[in-house]
PDB file of C-alpha atoms in Angstrom:
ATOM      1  CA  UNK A 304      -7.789   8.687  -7.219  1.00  0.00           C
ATOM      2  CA  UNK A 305     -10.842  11.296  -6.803  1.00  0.00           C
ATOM      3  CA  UNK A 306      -9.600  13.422  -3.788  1.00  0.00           C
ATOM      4  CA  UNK A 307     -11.914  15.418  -1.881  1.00  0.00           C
ATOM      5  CA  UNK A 308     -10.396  17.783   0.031  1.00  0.00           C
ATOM      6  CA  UNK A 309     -12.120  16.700   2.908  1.00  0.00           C
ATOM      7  CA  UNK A 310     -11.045  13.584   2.300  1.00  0.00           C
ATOM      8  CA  UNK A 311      -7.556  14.396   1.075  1.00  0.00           C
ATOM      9  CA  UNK A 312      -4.103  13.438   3.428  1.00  0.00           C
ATOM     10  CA  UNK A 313      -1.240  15.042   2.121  1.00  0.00           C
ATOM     11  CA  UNK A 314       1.194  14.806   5.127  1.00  0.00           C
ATOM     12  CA  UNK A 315       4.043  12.828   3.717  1.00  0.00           C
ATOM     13  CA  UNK A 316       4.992  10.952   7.168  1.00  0.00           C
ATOM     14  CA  UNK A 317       1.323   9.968   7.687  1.00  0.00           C
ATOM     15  CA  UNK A 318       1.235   9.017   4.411  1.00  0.00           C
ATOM     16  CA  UNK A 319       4.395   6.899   4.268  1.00  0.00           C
ATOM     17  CA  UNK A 320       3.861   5.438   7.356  1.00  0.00           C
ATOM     18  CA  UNK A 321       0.377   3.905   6.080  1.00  0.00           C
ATOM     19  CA  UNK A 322       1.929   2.004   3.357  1.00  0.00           C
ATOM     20  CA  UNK A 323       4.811   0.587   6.288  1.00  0.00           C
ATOM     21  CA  UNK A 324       1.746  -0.491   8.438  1.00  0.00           C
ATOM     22  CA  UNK A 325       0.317  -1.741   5.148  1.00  0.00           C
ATOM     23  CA  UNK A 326       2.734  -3.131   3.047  1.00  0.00           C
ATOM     24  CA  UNK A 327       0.727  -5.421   0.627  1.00  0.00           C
ATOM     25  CA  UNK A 328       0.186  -3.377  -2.406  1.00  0.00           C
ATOM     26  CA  UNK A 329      -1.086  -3.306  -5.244  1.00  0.00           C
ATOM     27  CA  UNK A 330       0.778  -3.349  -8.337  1.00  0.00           C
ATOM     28  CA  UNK A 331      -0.641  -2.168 -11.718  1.00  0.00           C
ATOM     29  CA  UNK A 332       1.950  -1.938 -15.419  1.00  0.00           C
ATOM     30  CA  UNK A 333       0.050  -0.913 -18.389  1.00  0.00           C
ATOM     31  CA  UNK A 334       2.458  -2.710 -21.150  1.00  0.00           C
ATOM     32  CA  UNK A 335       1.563  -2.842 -24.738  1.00  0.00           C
ATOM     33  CA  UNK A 336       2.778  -6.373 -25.656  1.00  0.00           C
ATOM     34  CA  UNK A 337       1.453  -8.616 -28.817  1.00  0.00           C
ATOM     35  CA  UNK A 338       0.832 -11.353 -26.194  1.00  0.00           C
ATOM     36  CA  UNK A 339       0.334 -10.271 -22.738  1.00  0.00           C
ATOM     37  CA  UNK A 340      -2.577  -8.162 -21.390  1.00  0.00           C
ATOM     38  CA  UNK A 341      -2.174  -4.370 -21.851  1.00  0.00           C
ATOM     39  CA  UNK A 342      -3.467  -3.552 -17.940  1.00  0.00           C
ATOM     40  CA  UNK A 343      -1.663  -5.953 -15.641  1.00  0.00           C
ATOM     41  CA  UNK A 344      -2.231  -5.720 -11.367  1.00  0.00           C
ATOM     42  CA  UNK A 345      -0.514  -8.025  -8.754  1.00  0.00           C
ATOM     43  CA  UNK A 346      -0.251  -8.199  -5.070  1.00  0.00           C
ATOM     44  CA  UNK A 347       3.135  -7.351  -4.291  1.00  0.00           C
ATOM     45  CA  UNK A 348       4.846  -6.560   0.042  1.00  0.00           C
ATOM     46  CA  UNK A 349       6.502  -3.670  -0.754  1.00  0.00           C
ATOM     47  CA  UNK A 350       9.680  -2.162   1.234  1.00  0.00           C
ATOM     48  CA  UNK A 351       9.505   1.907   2.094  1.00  0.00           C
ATOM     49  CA  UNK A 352      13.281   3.303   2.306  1.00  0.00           C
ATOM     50  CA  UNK A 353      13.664   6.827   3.299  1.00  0.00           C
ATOM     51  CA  UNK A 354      16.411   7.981   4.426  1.00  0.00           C
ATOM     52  CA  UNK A 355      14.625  10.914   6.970  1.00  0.00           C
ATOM     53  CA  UNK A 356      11.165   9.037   8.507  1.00  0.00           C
ATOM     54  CA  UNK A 357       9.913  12.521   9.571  1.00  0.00           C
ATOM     55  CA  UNK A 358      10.621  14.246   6.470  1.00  0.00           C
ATOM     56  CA  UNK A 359       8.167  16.869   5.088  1.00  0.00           C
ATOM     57  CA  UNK A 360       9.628  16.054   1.204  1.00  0.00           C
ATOM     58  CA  UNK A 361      10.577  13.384   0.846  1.00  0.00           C
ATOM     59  CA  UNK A 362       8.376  10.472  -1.248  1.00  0.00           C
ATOM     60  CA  UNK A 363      10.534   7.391  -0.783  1.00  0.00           C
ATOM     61  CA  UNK A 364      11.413   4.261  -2.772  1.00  0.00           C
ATOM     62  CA  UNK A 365       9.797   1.125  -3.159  1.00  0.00           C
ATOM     63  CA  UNK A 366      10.673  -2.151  -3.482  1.00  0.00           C
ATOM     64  CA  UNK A 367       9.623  -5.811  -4.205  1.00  0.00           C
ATOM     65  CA  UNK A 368       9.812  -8.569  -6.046  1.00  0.00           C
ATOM     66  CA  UNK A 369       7.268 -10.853  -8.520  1.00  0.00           C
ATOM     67  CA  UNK A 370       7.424 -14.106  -9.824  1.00  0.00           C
ATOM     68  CA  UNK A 371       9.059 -14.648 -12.975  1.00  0.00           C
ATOM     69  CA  UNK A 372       5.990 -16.704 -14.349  1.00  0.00           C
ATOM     70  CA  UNK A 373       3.586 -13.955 -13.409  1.00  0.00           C
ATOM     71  CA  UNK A 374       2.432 -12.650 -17.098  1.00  0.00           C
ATOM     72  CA  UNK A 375       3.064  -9.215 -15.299  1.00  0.00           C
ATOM     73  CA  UNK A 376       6.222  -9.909 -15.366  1.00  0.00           C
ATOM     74  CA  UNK A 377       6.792 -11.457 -18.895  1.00  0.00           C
ATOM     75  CA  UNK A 378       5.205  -8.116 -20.040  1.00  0.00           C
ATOM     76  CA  UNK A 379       7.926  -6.325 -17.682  1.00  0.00           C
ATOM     77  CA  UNK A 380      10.807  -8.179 -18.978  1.00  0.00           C
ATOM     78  CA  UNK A 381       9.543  -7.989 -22.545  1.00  0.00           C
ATOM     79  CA  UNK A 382       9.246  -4.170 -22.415  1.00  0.00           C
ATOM     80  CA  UNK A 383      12.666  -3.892 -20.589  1.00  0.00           C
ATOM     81  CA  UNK A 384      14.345  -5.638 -23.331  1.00  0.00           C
ATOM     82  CA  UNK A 385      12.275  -4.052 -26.116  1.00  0.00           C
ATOM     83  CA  UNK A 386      15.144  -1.151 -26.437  1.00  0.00           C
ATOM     84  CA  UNK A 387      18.035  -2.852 -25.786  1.00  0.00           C
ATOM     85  CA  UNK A 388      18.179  -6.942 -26.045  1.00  0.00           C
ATOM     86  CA  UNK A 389      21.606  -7.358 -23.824  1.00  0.00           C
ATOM     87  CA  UNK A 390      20.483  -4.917 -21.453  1.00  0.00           C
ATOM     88  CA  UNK A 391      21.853  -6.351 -18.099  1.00  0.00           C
ATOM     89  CA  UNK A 392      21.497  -4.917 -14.264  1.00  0.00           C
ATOM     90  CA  UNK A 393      18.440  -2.784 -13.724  1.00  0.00           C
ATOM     91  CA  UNK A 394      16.643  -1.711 -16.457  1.00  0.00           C
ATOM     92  CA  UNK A 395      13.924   1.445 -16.313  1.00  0.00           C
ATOM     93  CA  UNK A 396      10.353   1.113 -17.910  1.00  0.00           C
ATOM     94  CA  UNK A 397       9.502   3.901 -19.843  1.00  0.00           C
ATOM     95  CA  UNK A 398       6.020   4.563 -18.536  1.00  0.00           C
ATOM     96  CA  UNK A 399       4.638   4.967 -14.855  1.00  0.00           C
ATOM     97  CA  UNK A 400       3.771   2.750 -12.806  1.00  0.00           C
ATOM     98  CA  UNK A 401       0.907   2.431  -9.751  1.00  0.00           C
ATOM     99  CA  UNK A 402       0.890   0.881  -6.289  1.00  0.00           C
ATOM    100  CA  UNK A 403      -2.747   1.001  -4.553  1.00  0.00           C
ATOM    101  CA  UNK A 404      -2.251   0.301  -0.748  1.00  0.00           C
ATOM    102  CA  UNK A 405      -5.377  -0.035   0.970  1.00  0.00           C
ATOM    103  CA  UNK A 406      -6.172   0.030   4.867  1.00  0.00           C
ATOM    104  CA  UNK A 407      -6.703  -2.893   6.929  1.00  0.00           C
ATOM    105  CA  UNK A 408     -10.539  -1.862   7.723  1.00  0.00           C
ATOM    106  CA  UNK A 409     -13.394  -0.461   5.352  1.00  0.00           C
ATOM    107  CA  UNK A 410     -17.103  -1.163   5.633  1.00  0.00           C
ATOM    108  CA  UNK A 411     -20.489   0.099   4.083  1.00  0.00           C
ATOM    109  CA  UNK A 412     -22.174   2.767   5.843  1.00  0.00           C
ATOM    110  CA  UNK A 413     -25.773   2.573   6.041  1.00  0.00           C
ATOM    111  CA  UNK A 414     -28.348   5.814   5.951  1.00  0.00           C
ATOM    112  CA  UNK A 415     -29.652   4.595   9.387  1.00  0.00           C
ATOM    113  CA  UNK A 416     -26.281   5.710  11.069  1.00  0.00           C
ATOM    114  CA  UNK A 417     -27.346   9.425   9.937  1.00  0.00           C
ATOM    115  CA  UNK A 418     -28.978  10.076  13.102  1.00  0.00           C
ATOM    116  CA  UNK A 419     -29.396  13.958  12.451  1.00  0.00           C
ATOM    117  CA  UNK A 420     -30.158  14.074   8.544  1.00  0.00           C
ATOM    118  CA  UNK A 421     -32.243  10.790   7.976  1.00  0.00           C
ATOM    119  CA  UNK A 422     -35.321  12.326  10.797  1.00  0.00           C
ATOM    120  CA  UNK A 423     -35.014  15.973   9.526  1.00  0.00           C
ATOM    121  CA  UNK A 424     -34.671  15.448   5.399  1.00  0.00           C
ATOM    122  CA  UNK A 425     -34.255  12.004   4.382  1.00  0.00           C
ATOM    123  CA  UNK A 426     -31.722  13.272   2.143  1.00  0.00           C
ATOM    124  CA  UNK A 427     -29.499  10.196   2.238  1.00  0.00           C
ATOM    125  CA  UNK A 428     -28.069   7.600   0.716  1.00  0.00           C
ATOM    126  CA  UNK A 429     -25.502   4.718   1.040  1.00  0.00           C
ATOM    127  CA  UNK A 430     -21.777   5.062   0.982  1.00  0.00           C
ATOM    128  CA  UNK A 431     -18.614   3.190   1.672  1.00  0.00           C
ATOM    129  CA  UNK A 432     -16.022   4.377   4.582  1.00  0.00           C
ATOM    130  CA  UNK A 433     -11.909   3.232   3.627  1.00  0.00           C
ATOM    131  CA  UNK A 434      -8.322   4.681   3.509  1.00  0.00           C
ATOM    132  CA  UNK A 435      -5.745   4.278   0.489  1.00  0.00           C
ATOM    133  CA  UNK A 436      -2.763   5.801  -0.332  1.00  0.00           C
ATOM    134  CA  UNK A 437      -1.401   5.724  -4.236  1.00  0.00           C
ATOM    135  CA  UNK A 438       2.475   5.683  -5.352  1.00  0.00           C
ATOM    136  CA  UNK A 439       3.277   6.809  -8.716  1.00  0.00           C
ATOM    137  CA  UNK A 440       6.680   6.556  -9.928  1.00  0.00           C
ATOM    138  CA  UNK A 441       9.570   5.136 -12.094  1.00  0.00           C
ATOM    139  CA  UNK A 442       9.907   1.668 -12.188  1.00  0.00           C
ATOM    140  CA  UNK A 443      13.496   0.004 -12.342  1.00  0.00           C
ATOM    141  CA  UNK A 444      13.430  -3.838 -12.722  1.00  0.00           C
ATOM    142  CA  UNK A 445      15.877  -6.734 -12.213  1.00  0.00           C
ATOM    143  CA  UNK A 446      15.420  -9.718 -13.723  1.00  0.00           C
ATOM    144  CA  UNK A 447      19.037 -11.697 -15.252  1.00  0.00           C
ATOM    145  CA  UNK A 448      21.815 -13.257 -12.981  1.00  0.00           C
ATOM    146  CA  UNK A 449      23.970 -10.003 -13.039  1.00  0.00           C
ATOM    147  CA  UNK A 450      25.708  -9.357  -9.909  1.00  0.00           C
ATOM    148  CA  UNK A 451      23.743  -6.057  -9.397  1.00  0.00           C
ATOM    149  CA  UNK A 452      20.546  -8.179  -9.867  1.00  0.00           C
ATOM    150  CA  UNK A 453      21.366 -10.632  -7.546  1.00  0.00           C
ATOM    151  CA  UNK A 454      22.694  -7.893  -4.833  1.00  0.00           C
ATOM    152  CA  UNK A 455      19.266  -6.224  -5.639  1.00  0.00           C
ATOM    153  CA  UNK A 456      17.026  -9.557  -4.945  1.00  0.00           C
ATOM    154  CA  UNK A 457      19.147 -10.603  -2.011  1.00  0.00           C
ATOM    155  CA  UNK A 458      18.828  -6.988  -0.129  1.00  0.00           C
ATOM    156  CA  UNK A 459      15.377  -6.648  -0.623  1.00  0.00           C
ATOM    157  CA  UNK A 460      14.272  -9.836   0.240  1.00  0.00           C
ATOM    158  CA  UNK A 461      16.082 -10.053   3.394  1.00  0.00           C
ATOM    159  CA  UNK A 462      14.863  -6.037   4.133  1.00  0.00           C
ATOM    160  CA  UNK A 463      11.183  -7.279   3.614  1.00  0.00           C
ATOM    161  CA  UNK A 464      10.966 -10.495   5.985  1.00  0.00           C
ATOM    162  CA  UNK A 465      13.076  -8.330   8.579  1.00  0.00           C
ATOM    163  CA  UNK A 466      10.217  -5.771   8.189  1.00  0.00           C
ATOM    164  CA  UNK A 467       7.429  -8.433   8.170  1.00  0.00           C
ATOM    165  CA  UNK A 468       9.213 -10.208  11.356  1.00  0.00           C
ATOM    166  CA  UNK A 469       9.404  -7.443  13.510  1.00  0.00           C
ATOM    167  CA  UNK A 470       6.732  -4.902  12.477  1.00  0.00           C
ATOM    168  CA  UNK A 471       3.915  -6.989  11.509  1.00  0.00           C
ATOM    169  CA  UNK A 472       4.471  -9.637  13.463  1.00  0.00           C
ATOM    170  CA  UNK A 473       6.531  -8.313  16.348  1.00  0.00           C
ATOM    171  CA  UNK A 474       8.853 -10.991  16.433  1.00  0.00           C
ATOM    172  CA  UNK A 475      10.987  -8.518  17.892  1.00  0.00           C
ATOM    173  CA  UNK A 476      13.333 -10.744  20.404  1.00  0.00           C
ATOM    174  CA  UNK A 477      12.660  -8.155  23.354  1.00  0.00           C
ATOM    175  CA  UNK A 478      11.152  -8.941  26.804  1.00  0.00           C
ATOM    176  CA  UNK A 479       9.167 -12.774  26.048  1.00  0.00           C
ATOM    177  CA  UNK A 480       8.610 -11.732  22.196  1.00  0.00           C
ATOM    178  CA  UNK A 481      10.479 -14.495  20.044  1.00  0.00           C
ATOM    179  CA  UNK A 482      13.088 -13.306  17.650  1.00  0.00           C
ATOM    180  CA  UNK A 483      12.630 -12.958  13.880  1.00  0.00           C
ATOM    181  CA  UNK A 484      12.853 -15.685  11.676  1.00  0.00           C
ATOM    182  CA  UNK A 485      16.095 -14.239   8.959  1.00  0.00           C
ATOM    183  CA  UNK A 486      16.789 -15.717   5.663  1.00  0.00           C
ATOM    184  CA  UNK A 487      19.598 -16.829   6.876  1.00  0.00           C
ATOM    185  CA  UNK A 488      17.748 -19.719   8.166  1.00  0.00           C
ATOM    186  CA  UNK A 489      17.080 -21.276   5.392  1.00  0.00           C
ATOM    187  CA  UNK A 490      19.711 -23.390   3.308  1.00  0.00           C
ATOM    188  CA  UNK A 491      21.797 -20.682   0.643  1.00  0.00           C
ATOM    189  CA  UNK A 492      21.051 -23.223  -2.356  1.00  0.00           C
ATOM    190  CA  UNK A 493      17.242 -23.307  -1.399  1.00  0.00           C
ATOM    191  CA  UNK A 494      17.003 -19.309  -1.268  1.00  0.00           C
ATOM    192  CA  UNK A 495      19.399 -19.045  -4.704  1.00  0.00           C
ATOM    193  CA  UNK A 496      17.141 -21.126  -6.502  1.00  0.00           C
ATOM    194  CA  UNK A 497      14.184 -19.585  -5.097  1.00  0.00           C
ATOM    195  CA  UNK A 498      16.024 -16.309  -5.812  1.00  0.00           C
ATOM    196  CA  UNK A 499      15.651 -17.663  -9.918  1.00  0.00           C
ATOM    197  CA  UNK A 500      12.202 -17.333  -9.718  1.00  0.00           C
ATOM    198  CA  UNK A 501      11.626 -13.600  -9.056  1.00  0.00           C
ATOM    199  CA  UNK A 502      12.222 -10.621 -10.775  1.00  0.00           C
ATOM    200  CA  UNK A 503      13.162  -7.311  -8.591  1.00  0.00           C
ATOM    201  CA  UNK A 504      11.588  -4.035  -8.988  1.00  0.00           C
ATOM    202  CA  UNK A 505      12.120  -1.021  -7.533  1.00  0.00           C
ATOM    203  CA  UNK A 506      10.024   2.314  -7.720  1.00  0.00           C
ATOM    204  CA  UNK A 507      11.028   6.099  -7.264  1.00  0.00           C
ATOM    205  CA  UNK A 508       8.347   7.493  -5.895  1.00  0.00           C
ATOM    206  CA  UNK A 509       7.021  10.665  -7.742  1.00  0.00           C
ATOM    207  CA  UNK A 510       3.758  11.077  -6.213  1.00  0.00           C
ATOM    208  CA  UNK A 511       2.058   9.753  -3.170  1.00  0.00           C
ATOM    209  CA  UNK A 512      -1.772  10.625  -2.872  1.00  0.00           C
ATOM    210  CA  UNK A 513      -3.893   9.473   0.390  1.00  0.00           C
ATOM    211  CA  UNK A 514      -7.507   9.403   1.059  1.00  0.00           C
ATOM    212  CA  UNK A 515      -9.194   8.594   4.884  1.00  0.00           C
ATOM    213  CA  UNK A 516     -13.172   8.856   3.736  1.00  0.00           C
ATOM    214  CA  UNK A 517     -14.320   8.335   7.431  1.00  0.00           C
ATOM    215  CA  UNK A 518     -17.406  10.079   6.846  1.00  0.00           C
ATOM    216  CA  UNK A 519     -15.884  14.052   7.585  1.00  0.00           C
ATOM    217  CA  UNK A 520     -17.885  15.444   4.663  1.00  0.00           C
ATOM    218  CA  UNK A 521     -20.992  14.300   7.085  1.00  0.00           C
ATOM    219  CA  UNK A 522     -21.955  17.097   9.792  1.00  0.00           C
ATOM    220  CA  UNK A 523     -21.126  16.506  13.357  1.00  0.00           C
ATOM    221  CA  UNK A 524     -24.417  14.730  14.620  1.00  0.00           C
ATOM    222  CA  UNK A 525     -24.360  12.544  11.646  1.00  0.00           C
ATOM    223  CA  UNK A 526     -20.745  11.568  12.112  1.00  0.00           C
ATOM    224  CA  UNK A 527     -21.469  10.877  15.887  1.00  0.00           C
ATOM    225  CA  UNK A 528     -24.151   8.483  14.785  1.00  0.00           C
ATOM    226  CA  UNK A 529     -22.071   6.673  12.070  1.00  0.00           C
ATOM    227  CA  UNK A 530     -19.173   6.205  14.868  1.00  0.00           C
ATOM    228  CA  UNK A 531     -22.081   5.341  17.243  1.00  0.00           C
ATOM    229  CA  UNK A 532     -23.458   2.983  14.591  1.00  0.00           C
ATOM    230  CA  UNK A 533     -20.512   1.085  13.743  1.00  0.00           C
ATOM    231  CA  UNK A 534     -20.116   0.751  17.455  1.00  0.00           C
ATOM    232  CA  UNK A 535     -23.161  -1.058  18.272  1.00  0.00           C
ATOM    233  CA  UNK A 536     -22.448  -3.529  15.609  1.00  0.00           C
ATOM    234  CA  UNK A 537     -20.585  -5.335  17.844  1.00  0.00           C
ATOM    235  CA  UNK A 538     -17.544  -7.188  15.687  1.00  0.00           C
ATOM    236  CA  UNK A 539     -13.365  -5.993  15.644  1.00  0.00           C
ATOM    237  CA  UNK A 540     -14.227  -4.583  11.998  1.00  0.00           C
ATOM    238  CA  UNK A 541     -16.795  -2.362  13.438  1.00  0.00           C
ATOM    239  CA  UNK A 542     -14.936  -0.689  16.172  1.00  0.00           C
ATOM    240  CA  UNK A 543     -12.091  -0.339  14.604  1.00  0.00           C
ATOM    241  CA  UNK A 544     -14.183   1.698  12.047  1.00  0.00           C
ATOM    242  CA  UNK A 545     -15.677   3.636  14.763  1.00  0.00           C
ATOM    243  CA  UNK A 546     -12.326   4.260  16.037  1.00  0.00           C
ATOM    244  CA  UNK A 547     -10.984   5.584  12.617  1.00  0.00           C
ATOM    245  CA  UNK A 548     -13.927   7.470  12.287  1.00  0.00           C
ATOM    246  CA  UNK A 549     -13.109   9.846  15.683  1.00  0.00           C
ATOM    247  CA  UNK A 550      -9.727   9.904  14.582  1.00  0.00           C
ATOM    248  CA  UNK A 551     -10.348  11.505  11.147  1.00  0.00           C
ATOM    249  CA  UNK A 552     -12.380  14.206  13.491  1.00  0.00           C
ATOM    250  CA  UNK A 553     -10.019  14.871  15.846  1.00  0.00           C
ATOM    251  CA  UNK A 554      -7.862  15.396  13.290  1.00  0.00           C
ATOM    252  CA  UNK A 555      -9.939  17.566  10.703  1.00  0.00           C
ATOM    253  CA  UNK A 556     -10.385  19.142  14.350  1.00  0.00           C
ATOM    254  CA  UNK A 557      -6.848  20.250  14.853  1.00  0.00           C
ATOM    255  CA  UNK A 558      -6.697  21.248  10.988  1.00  0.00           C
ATOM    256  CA  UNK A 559      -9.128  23.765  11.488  1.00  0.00           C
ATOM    257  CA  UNK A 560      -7.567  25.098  14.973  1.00  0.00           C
ATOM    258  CA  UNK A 561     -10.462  24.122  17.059  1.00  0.00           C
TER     259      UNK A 561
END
């Protein structure tokens, strides 16, 4: 990811907390393999587990789960059992892995919201306002019918509609809000033959990177006018980016003690 340091969001809890608030990532192998594709992406709902949420260090670890007839994750299990045939449990890739989260707005920014530069110069041009947030890391999968693969699926599926119950939806069970609906729900034999299907991963972080281009490289009347702009466009999208926009100020404010 090209990081600006205008741009640039290093604050680990910030970061982390974007890809709990967004949890569909998305996630990229590149597998040599004599029959699948070399560069392989899929959209995967990720689970965050730290152990400390307002910790200055520490990265996390992700984890999800794909279907087993995704070529992604032939080319997983292929390269998993490359080494070692009767490898059983989880089973580390050798190379890194990516997951790209991105945030829920983003939105083309026209020269006409550059109310200060466009009269004066005309020195302007088009651009594109979004957040992401990148994971690197190590990649363990699960994929036989090991007990440790089976714990594996069963814990992380249940952690991830928990998450997606209460966070995202806000199922929470609290005041009129109806309760979550738990795997638990569902007949065991449907969910263990469901379970067959999907392969686990999980992913030690190593590096998260995060990017908020809301327009701070722009000077202050300019960035007025692109908040301004998206405002008078009238739709959710647009002033939610006008809201994101401030934000970024107010914090690039604080940043520089003002």
């Amino acid at each position: 990811m090209y990081l600006r340091a205008i741009h640039a969001e290093s604050h680990l809890p910030t970061l982390r907390q974007f890809v709990k608030d967004n949890p569909l990532g998305i996630l990229t192998t590149a597998i040599s393999s004599s029959i699948y594709s070399f560069i392989q992406s899929s959209h995967v709902p990720w689970v965050l587990d730290v152990s400390d949420n307002d910790s200055e260090t520490e990265l996390g670890v992700l984890r999800g789960h794909i279907a087993r007839q995704n070529p992604q994750a032939k080319a997983i299990i292929e390269s998993a059992t490359a080494a070692n045939p009767a490898a059983s449990g989880g089973v580390q890739l050798k190379d890194e892995v990516l997951v790209l989260f991105n945030g829920p707005v983003h939105h083309y920014v026209t020269p006409k919201f550059y109310t200060e530069t466009k009269p004066a110069t005309g020195k302007v041009v088009p651009t594109w306002n979004y957040s992401a947030v990148q994971a690197y890391g190590k990649a363990t999968v699960y994929f036989d019918s090991g007990d440790e693969s089976t714990e594996f699926l069963s814990s992380q599926i249940n952690a991830l509609s928990n998450h997606a119950e209460t966070s995202v939806m806000g199922y929470t069970g609290a005041g009129e809000r109806p309760g979550p609906w738990k795997v638990a729900d569902a007949p065991d034999r449907y969910i263990s033959l469901l379970q067959k299907a999907i392969i686990g991963i999980k992913i030690d972080i190593t590096r998260l990177e995060g990017k908020f281009k809301m327009s701070q490289e722009m000077g202050e009347g300019d960035r007025a006018g692109v908040a301004q702009g998206f405002d008078n466009l009238g739709t959710e999208t647009g002033d939610q980016m006008a809201q994101c926009v401030r934000e970024r100020e107010k914090i690039a404010a604080a940043a520089k003690g003002k």
